[in-house]
PDB file of C-alpha atoms in Angstrom:
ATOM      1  CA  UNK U   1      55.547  95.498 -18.797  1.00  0.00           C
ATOM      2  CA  UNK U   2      55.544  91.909 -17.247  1.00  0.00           C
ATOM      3  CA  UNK U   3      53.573  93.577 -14.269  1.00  0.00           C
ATOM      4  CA  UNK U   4      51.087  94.828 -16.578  1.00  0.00           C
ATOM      5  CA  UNK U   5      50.231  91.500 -18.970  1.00  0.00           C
ATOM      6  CA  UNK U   6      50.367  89.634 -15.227  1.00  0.00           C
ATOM      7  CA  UNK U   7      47.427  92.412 -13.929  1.00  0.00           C
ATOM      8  CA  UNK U   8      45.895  91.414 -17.397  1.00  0.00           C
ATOM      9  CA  UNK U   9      46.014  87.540 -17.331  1.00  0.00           C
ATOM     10  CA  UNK U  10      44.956  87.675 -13.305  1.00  0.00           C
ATOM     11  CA  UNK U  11      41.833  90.186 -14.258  1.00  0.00           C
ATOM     12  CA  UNK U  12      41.023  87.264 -17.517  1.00  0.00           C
ATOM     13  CA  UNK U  13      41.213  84.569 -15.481  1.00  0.00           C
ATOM     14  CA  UNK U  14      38.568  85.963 -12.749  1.00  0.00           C
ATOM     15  CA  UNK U  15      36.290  86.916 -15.038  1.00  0.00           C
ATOM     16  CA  UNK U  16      36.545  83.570 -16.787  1.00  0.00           C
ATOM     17  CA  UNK U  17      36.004  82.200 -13.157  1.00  0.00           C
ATOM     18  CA  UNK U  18      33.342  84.398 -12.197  1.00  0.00           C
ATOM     19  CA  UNK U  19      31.388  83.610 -15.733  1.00  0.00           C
ATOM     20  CA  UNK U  20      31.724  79.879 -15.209  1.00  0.00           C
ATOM     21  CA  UNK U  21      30.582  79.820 -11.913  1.00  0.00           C
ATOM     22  CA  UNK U  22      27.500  82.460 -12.823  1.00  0.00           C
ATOM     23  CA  UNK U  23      25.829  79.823 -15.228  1.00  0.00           C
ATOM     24  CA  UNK U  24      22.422  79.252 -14.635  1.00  0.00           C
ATOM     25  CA  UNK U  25      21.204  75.550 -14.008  1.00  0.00           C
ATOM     26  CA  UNK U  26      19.408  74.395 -16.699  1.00  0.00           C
ATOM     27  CA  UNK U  27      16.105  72.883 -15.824  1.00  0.00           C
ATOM     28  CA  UNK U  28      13.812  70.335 -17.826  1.00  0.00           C
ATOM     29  CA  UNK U  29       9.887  70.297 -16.738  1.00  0.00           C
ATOM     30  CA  UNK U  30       8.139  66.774 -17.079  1.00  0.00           C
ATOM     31  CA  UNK U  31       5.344  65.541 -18.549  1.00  0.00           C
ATOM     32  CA  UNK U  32       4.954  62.849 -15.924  1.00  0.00           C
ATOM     33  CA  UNK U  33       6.928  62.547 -12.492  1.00  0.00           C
ATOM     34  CA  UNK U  34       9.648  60.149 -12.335  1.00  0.00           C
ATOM     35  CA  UNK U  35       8.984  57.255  -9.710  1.00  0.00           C
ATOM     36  CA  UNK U  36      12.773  58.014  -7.672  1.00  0.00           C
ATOM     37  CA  UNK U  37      15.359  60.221  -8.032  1.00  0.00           C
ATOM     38  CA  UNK U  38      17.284  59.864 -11.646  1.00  0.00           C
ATOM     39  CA  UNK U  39      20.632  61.132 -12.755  1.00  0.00           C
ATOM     40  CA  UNK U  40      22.013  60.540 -15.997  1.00  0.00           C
ATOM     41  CA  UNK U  41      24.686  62.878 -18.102  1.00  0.00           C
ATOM     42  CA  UNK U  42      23.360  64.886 -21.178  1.00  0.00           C
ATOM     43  CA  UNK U  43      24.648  68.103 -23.045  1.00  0.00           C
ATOM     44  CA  UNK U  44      27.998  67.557 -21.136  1.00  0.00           C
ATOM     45  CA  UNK U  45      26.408  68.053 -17.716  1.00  0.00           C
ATOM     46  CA  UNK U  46      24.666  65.901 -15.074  1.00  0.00           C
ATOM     47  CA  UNK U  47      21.408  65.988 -14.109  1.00  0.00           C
ATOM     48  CA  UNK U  48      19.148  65.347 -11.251  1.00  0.00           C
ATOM     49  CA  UNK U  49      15.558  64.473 -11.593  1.00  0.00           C
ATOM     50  CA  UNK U  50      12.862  64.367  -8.861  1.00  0.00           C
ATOM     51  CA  UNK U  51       9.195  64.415  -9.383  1.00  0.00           C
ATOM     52  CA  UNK U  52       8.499  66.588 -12.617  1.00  0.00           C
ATOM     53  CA  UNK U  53      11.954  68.338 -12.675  1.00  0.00           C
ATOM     54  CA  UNK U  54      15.226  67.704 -13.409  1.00  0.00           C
ATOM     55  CA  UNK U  55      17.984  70.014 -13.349  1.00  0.00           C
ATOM     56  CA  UNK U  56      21.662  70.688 -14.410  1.00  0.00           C
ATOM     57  CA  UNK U  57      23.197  72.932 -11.927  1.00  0.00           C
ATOM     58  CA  UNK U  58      26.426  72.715 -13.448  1.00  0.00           C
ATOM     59  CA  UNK U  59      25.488  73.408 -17.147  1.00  0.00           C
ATOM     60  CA  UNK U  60      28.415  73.442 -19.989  1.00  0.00           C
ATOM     61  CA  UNK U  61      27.900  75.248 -23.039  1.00  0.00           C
ATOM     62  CA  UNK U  62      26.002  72.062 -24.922  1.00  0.00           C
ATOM     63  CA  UNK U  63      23.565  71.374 -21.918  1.00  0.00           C
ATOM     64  CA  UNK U  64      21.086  74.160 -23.019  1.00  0.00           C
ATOM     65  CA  UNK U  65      20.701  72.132 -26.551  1.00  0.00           C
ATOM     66  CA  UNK U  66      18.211  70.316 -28.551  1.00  0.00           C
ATOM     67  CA  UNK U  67      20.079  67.268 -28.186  1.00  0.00           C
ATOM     68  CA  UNK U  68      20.459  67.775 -23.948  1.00  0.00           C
ATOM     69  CA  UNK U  69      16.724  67.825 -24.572  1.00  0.00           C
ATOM     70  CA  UNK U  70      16.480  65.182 -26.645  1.00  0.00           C
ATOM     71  CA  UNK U  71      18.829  62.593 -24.294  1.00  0.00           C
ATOM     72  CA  UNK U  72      16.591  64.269 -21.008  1.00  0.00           C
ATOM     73  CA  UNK U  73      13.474  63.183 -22.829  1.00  0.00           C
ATOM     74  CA  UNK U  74      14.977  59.471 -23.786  1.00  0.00           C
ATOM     75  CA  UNK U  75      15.518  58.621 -20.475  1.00  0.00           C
ATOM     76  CA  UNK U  76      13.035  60.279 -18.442  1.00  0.00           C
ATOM     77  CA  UNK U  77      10.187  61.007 -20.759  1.00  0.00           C
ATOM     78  CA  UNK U  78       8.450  63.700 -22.559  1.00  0.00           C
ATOM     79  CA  UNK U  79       9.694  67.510 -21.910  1.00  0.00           C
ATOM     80  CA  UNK U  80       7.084  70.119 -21.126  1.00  0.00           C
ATOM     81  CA  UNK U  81       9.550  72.892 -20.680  1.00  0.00           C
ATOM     82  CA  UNK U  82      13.282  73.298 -21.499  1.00  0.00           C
ATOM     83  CA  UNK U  83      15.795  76.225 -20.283  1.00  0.00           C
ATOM     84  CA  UNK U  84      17.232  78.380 -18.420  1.00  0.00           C
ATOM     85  CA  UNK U  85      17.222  82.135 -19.036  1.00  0.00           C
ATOM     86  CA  UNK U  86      15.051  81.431 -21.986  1.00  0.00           C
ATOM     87  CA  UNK U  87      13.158  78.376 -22.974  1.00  0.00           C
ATOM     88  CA  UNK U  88      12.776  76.575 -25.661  1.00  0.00           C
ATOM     89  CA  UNK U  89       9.919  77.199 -28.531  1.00  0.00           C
ATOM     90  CA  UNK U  90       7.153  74.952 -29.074  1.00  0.00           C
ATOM     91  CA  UNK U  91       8.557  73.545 -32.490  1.00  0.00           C
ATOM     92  CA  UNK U  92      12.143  73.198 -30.602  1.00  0.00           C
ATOM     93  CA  UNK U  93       9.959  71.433 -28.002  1.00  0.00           C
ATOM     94  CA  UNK U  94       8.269  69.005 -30.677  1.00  0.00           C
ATOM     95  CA  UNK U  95      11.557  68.024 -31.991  1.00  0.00           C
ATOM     96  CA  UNK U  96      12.872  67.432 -28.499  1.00  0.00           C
ATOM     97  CA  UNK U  97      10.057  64.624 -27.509  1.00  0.00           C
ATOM     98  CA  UNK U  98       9.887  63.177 -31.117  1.00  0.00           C
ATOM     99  CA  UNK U  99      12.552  60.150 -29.680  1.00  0.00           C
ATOM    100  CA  UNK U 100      10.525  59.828 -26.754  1.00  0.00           C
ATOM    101  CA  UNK U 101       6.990  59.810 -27.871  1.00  0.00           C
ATOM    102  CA  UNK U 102       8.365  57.243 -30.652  1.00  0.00           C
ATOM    103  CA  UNK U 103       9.953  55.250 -27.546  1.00  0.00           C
ATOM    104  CA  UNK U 104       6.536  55.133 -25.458  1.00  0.00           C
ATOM    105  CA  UNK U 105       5.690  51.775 -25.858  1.00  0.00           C
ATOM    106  CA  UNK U 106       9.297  50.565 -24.920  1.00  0.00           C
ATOM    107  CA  UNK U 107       8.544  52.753 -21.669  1.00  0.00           C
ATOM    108  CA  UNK U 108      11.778  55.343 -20.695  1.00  0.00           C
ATOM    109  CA  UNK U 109      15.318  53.772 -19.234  1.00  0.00           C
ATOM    110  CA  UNK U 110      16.170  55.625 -15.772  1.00  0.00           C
ATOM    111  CA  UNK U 111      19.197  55.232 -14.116  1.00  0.00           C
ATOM    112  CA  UNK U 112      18.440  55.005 -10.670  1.00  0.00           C
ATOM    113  CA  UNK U 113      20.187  56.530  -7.635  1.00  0.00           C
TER     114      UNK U 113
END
């Protein structure tokens, strides 16, 4: 019996592992290139901008989220495209760059690396 829940706890935990480490980066498409390389933390996971991309190669489960999008587009500018396996709708888009079109005067805050 103990050999059996171990087998069972040891076959949980890899596929736990194996899920975790199968996660897709998450990847935000610019409206406008970034002048140097950015990073800056948003849905939970870092991200990496150069030129028009930036990307979360370590995703958690908030970083594919209409707030991730919304923070990305605060600090970087407005968001063309938003996802991962599947990306975002136009309207889900819209909401995402409401912060930052409302922000365009002020110009976006990078964090520079």
């Amino acid at each position: 019996m103990k050999l059996q829940l171990l087998a069972a706890c040891v076959a949980a935990s890899t596929l736990a592992a194996g899920a975790a480490l199968a996660a897709e980066p998450v990847t935000a498409k610019l409206q406008a290139p970034v002048a140097e390389k950015t990073k800056f933390i948003a849905g939970g996971a870092m991200f990496v901008c150069e030129a028009d991309t930036c990307v979360a190669s370590a995703p958690m489960s908030q970083t594919f989220s209409t707030g991730a999008c919304k923070a990305i587009a605060s600090k970087v500018g407005p968001v063309v495209s938003f996802g991962a396996r599947k990306s975002f709708e136009a309207d889900r888009l819209a909401d995402c760059n409401a912060t930052a079109i409302a922000k365009a005067g002020a110009g976006p805050q990078l964090a520079k690396q």
